[in-house]
PDB file of C-alpha atoms and ligand atoms in Angstrom:
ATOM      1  CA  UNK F   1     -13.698  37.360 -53.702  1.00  0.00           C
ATOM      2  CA  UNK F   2     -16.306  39.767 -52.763  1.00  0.00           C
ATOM      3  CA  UNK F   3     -15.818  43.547 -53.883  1.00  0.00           C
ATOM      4  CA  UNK F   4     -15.484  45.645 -50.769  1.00  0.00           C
ATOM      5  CA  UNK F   5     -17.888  48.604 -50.429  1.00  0.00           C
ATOM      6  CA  UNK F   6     -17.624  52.161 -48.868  1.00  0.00           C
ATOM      7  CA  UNK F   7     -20.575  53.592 -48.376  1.00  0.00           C
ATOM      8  CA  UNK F   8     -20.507  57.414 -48.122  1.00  0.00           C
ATOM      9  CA  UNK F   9     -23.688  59.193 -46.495  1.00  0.00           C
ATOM     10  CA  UNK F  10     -24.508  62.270 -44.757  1.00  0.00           C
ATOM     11  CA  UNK F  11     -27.784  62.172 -43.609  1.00  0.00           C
ATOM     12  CA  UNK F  12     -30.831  60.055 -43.384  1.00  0.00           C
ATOM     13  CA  UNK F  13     -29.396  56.767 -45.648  1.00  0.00           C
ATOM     14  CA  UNK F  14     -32.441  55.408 -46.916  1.00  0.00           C
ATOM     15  CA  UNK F  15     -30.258  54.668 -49.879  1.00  0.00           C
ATOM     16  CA  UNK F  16     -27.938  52.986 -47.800  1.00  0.00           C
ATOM     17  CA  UNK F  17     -30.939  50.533 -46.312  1.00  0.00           C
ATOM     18  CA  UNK F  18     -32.062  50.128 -49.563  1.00  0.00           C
ATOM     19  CA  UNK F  19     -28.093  48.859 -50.190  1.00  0.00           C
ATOM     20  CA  UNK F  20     -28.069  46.648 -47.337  1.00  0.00           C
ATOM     21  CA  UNK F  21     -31.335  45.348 -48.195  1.00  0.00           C
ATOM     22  CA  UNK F  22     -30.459  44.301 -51.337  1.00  0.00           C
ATOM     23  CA  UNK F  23     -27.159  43.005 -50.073  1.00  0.00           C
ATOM     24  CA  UNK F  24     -28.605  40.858 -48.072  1.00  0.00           C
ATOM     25  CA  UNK F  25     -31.413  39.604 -50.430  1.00  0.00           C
ATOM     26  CA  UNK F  26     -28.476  38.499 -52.416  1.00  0.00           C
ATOM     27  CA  UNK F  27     -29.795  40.857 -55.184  1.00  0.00           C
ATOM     28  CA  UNK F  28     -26.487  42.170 -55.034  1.00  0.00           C
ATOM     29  CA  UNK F  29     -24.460  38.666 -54.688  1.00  0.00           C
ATOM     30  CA  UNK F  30     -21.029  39.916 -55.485  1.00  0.00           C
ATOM     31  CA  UNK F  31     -20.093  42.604 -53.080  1.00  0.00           C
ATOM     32  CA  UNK F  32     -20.507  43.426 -49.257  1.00  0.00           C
ATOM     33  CA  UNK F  33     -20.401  46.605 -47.163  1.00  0.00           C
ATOM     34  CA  UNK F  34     -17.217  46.860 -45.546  1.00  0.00           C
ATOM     35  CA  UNK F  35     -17.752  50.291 -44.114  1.00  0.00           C
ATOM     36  CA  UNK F  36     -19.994  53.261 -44.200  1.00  0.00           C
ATOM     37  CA  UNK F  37     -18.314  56.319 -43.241  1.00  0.00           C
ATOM     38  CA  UNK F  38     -19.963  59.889 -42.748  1.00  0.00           C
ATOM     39  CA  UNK F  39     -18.847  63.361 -42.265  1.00  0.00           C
ATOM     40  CA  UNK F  40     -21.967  63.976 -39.863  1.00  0.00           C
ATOM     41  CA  UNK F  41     -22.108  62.617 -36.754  1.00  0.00           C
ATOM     42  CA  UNK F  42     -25.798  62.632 -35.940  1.00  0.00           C
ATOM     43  CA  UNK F  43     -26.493  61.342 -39.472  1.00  0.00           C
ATOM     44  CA  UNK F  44     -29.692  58.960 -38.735  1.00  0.00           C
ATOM     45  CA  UNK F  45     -27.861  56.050 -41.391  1.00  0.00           C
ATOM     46  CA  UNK F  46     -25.386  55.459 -39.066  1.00  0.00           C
ATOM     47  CA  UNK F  47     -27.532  53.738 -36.608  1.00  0.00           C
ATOM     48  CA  UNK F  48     -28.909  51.964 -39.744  1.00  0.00           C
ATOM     49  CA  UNK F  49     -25.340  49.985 -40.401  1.00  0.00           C
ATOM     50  CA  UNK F  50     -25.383  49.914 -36.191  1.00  0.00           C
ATOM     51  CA  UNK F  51     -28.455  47.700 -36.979  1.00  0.00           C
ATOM     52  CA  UNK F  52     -26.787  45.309 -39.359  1.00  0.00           C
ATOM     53  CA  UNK F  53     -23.541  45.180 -37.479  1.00  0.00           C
ATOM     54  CA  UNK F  54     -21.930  47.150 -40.105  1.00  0.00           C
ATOM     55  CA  UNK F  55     -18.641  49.235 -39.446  1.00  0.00           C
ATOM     56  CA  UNK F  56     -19.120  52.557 -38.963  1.00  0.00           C
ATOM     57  CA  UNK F  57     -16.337  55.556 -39.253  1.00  0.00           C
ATOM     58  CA  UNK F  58     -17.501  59.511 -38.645  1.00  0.00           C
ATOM     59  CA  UNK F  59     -14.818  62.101 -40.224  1.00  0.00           C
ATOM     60  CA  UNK F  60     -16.296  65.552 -39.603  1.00  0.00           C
ATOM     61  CA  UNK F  61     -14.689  67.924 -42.110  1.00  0.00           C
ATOM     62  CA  UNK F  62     -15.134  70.925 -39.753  1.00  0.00           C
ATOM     63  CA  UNK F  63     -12.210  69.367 -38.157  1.00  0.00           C
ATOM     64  CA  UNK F  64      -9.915  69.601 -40.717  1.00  0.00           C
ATOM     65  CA  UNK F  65      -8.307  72.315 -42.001  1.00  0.00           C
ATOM     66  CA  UNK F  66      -8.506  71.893 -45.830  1.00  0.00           C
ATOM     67  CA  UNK F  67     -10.952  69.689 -48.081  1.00  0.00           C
ATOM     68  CA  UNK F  68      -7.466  68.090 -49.055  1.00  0.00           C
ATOM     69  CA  UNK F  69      -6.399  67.410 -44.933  1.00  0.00           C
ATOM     70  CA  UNK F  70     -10.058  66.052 -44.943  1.00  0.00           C
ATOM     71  CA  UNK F  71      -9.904  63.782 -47.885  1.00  0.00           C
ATOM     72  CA  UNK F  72      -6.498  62.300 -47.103  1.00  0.00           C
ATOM     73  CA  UNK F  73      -7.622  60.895 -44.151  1.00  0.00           C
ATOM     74  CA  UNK F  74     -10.757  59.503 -45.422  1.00  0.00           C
ATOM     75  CA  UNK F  75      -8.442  57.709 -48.036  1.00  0.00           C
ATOM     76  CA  UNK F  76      -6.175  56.690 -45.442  1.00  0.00           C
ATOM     77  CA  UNK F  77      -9.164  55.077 -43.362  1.00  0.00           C
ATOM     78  CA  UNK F  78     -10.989  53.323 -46.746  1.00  0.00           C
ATOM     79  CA  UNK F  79      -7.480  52.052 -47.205  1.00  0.00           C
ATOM     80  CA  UNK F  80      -7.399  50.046 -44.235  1.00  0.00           C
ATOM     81  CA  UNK F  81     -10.619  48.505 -45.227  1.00  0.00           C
ATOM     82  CA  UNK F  82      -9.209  47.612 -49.002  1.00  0.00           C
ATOM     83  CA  UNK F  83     -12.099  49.453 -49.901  1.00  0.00           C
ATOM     84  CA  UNK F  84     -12.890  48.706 -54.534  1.00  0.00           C
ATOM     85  CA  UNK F  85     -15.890  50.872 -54.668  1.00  0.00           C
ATOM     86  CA  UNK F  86     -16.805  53.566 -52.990  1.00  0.00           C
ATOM     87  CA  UNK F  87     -20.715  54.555 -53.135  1.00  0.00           C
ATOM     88  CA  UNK F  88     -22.032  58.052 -52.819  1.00  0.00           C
ATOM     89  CA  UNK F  89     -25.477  57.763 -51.137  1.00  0.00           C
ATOM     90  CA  UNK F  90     -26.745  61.559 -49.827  1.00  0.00           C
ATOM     91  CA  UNK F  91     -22.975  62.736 -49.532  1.00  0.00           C
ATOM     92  CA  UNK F  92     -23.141  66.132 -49.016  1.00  0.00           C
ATOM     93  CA  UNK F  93     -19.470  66.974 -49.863  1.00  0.00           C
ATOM     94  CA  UNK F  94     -17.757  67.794 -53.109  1.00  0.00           C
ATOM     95  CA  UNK F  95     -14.647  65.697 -53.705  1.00  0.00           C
ATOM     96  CA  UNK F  96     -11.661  66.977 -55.007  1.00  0.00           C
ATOM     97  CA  UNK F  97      -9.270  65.893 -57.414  1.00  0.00           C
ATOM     98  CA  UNK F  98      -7.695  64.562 -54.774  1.00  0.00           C
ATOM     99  CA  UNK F  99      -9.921  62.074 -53.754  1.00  0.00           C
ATOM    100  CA  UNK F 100     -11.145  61.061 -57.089  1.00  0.00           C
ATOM    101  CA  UNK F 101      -7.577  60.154 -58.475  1.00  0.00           C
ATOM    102  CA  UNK F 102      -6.886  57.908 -55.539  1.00  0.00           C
ATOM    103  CA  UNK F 103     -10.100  55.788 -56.715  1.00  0.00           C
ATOM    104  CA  UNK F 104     -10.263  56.494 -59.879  1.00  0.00           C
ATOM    105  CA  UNK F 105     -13.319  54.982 -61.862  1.00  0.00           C
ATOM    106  CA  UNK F 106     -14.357  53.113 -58.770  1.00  0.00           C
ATOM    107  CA  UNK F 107     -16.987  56.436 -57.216  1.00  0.00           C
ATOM    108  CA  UNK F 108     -20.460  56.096 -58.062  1.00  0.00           C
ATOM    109  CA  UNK F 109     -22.793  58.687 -56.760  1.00  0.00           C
ATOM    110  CA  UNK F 110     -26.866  58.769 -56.819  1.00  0.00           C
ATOM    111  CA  UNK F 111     -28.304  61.751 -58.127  1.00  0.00           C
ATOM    112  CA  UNK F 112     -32.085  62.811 -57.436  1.00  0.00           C
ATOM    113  CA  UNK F 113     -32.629  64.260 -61.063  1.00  0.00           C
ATOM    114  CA  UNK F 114     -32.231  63.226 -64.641  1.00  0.00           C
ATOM    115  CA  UNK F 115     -28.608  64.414 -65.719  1.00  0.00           C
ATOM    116  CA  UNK F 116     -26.880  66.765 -67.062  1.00  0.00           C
ATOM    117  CA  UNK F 117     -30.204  69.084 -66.000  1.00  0.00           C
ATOM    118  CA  UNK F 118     -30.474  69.891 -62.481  1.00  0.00           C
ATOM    119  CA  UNK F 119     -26.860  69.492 -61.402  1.00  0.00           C
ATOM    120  CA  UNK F 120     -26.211  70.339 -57.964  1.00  0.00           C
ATOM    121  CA  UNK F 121     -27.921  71.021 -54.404  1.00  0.00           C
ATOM    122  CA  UNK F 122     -31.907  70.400 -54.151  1.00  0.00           C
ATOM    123  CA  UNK F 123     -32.409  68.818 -57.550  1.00  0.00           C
ATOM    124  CA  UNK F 124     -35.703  67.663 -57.634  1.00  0.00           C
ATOM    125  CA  UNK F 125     -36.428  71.368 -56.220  1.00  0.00           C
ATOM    126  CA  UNK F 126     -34.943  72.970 -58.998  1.00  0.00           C
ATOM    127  CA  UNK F 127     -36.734  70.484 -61.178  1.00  0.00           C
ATOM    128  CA  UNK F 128     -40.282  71.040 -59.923  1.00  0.00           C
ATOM    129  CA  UNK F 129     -39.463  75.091 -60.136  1.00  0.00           C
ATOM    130  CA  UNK F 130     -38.506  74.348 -63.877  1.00  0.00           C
ATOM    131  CA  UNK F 131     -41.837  72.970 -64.593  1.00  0.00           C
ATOM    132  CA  UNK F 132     -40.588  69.869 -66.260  1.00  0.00           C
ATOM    133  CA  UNK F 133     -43.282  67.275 -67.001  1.00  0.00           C
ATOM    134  CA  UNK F 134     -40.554  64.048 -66.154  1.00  0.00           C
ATOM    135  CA  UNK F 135     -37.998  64.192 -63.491  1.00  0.00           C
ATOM    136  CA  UNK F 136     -35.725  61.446 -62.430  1.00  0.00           C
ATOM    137  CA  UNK F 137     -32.993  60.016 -60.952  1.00  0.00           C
ATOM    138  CA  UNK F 138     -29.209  59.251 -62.102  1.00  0.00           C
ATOM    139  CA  UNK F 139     -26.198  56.858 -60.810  1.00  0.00           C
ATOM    140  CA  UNK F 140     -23.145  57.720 -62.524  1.00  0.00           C
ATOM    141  CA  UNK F 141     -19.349  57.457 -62.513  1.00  0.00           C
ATOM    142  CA  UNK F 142     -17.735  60.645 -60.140  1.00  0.00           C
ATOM    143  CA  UNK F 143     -15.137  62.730 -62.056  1.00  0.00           C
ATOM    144  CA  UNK F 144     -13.978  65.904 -61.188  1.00  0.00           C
ATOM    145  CA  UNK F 145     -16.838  67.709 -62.024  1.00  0.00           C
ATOM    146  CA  UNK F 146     -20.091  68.049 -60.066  1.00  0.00           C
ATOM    147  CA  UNK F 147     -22.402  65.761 -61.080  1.00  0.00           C
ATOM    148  CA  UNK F 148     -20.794  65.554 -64.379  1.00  0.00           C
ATOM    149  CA  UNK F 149     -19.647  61.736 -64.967  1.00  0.00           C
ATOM    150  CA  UNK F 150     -20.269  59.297 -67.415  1.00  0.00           C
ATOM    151  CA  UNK F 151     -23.872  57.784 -66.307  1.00  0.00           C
ATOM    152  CA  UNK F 152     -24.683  54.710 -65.332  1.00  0.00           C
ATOM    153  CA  UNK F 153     -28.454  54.010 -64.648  1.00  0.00           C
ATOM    154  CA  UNK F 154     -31.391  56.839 -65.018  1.00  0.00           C
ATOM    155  CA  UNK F 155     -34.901  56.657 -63.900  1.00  0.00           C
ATOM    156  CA  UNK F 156     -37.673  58.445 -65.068  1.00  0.00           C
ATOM    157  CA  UNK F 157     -41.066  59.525 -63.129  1.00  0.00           C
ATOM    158  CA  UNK F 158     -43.743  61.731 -64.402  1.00  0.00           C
ATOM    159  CA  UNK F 159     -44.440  65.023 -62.392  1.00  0.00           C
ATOM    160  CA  UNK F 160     -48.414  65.300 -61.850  1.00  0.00           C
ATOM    161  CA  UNK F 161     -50.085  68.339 -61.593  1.00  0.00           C
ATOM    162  CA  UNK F 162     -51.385  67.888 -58.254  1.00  0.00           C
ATOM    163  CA  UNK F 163     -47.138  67.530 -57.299  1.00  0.00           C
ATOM    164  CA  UNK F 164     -45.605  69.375 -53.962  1.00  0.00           C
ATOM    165  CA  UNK F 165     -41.858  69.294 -54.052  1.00  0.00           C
ATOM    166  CA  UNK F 166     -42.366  66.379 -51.391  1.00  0.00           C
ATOM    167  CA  UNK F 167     -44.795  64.155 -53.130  1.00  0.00           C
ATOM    168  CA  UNK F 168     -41.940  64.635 -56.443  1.00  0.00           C
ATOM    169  CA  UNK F 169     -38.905  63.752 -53.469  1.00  0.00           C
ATOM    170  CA  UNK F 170     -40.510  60.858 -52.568  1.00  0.00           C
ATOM    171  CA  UNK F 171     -41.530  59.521 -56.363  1.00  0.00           C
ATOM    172  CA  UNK F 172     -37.905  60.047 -57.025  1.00  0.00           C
ATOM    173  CA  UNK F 173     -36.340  58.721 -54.179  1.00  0.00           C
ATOM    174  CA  UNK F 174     -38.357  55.267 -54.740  1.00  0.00           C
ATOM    175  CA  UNK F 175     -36.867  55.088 -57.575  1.00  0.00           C
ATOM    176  CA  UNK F 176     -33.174  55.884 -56.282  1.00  0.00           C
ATOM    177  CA  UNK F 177     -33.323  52.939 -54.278  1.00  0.00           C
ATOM    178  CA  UNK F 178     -33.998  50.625 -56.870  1.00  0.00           C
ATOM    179  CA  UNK F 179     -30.940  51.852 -59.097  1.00  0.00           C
ATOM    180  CA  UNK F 180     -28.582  52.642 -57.257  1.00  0.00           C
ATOM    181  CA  UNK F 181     -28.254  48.563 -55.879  1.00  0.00           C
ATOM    182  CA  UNK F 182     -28.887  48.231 -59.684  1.00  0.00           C
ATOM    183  CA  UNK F 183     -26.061  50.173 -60.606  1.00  0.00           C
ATOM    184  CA  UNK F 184     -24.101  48.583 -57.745  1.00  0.00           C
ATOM    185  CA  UNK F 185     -24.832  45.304 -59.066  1.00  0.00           C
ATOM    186  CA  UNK F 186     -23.433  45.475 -62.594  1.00  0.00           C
ATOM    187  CA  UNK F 187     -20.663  47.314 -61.081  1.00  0.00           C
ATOM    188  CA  UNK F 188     -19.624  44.804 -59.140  1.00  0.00           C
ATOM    189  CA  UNK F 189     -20.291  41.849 -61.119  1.00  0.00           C
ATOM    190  CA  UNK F 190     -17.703  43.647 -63.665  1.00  0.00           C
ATOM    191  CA  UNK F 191     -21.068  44.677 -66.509  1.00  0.00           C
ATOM    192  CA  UNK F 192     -19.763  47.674 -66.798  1.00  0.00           C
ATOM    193  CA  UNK F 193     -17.511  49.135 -69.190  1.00  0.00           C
ATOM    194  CA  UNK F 194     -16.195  52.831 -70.122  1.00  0.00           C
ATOM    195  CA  UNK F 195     -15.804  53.935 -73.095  1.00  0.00           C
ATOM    196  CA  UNK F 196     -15.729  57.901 -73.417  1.00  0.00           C
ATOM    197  CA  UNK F 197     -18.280  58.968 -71.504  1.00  0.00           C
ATOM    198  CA  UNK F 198     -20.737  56.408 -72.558  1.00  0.00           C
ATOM    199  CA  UNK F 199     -21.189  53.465 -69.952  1.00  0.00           C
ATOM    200  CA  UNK F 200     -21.691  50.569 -71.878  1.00  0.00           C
ATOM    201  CA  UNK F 201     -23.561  47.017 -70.471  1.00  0.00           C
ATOM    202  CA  UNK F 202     -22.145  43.329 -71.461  1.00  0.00           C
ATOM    203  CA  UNK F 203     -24.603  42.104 -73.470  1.00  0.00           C
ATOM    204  CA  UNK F 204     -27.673  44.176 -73.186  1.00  0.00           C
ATOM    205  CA  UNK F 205     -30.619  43.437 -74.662  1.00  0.00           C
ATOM    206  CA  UNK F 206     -32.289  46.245 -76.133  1.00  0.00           C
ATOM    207  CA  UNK F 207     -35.089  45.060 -78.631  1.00  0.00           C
ATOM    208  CA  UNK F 208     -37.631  44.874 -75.578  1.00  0.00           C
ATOM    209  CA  UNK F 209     -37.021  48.465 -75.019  1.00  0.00           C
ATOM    210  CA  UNK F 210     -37.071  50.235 -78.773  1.00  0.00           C
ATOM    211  CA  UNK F 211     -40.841  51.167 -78.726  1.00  0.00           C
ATOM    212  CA  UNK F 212     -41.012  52.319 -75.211  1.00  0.00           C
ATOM    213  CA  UNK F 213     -41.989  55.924 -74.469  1.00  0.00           C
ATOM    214  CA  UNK F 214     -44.092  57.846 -72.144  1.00  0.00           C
ATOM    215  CA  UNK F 215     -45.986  60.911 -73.135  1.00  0.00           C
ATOM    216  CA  UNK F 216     -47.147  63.233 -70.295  1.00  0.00           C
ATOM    217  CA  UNK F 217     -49.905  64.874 -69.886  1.00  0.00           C
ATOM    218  CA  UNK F 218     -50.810  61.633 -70.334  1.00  0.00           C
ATOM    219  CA  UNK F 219     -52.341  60.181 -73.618  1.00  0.00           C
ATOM    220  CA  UNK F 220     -52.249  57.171 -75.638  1.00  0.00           C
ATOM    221  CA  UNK F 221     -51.076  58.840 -78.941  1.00  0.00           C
ATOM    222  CA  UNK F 222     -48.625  56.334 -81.068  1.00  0.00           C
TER     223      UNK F 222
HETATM  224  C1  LIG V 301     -31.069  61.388 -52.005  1.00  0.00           C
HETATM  225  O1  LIG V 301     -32.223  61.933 -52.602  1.00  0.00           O
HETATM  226  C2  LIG V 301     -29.867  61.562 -52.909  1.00  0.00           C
HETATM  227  O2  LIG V 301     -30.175  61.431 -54.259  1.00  0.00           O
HETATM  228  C3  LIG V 301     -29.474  62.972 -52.584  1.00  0.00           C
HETATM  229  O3  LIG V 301     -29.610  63.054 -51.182  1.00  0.00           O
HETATM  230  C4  LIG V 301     -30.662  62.204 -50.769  1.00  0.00           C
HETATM  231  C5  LIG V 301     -30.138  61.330 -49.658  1.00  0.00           C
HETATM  232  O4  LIG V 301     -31.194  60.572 -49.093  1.00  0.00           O
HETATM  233  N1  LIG V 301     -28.149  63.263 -53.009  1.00  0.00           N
HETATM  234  C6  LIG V 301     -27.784  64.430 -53.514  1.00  0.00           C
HETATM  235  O5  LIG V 301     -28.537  65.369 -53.639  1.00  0.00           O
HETATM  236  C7  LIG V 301     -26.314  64.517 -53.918  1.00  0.00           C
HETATM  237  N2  LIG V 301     -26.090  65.712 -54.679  1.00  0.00           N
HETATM  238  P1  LIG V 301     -30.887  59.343 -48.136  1.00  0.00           P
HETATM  239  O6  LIG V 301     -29.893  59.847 -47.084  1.00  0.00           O
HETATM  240  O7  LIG V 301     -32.222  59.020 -47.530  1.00  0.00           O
HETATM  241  O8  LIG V 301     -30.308  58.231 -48.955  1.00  0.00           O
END
């Protein structure tokens, strides 16, 4: 049986195409999106699942009176779908307690910057401010925290000194949609496992990896 997917999005969902996408490529063979729910109406990835004929649910928190009133519906509704995993992509809402424990290990969120720096609202922002020579991007496990859960996937990109924070956005976001169907993926193809709050893979291979490292400003030192 397929795993059953909830996407989560509040805004543009280029993540969420790059989902579909790779949904329907069969790069991610063992799961399908069975909803993707937002807490924005007007949020532009809704007419994306419109496109594919995916279900679509909008649950706008200003109508509730609590983040807990707000999050007890959006259970109840994922419910009815017999939702397993439930996929963060540009969710603009901090989940409480709450939610988490009613899915618990089963939330993956994408994170435009390489955790645990940059935690928070306008990552790669705070990033570029920082001055950092690599920035990134991060899928991990969603605990109570924010942005704090074991990780999953990273990707690195340099940050060139000719960078604005929108050239950076877009380096990183390119990235984001190649690990977050990753992450997906071994997720759903059961990869993953927990242990702490290291995420460990079934039967990586690492020896093509040891040697690999990146030095910027660039230079061919070794
Ligand atoms: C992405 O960059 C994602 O990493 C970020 O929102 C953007 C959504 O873009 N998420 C966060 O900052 C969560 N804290 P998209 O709607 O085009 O996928």
């Amino acid at each position: 049986m397929k795993k059953k997917l909830a996407v989560l999005i509040s805004g543009s969902g280029t993540n969420l195409q790059s989902i579909i996408e790779n949904v329907n490529s069969g790069f991610i063979s063992n799961a399908e999106i069975a909803v993707v729910m937002s807490n924005n109406k007007d949020a532009y990835g809704l007419k994306r699942a419109l496109n594919y004929k995916i279900n679509t649910e909008v649950l706008e928190h200003s109508n509730f009176s609590s983040r807990e009133a707000f999050e007890d519906e959006l259970i109840r509704i994922l419910n009815n779908y017999n939702i397993d995993f439930v996929v963060l992509a540009g969710f603009m809402r901090i989940l409480t307690k709450n939610f988490i424990s009613a899915f618990k290990n089963k939330i993956i969120n994408i994170h435009p910057a390489l955790l645990p720096s940059f935690q928070g609202e306008d990552a790669q922002v705070q990033a570029f401010k920082y001055g950092v020579k690599f920035a990134g991007c991060t899928v991990h496990f969603v605990d109570e925290g924010v942005d704090t859960g074991a990780i999953i996937v990273q990707a690195v990109v340099p940050v060139l000194q000719k960078d604005t924070e929108e050239t950076l956005k877009k380096r990183i976001l390119n990235q984001e949609h190649k690990i977050l169907p990753y992450a997906i993926k071994l997720l759903t193809e059961d990869k993953l496992f927990l242990d702490g709050r290291k995420v460990l893979l079934l039967n990586q291979e690492t020896d093509d990896m040891k040697d690999i490292f990146m030095i910027n400003p660039y230079s061919d030192l070794s």
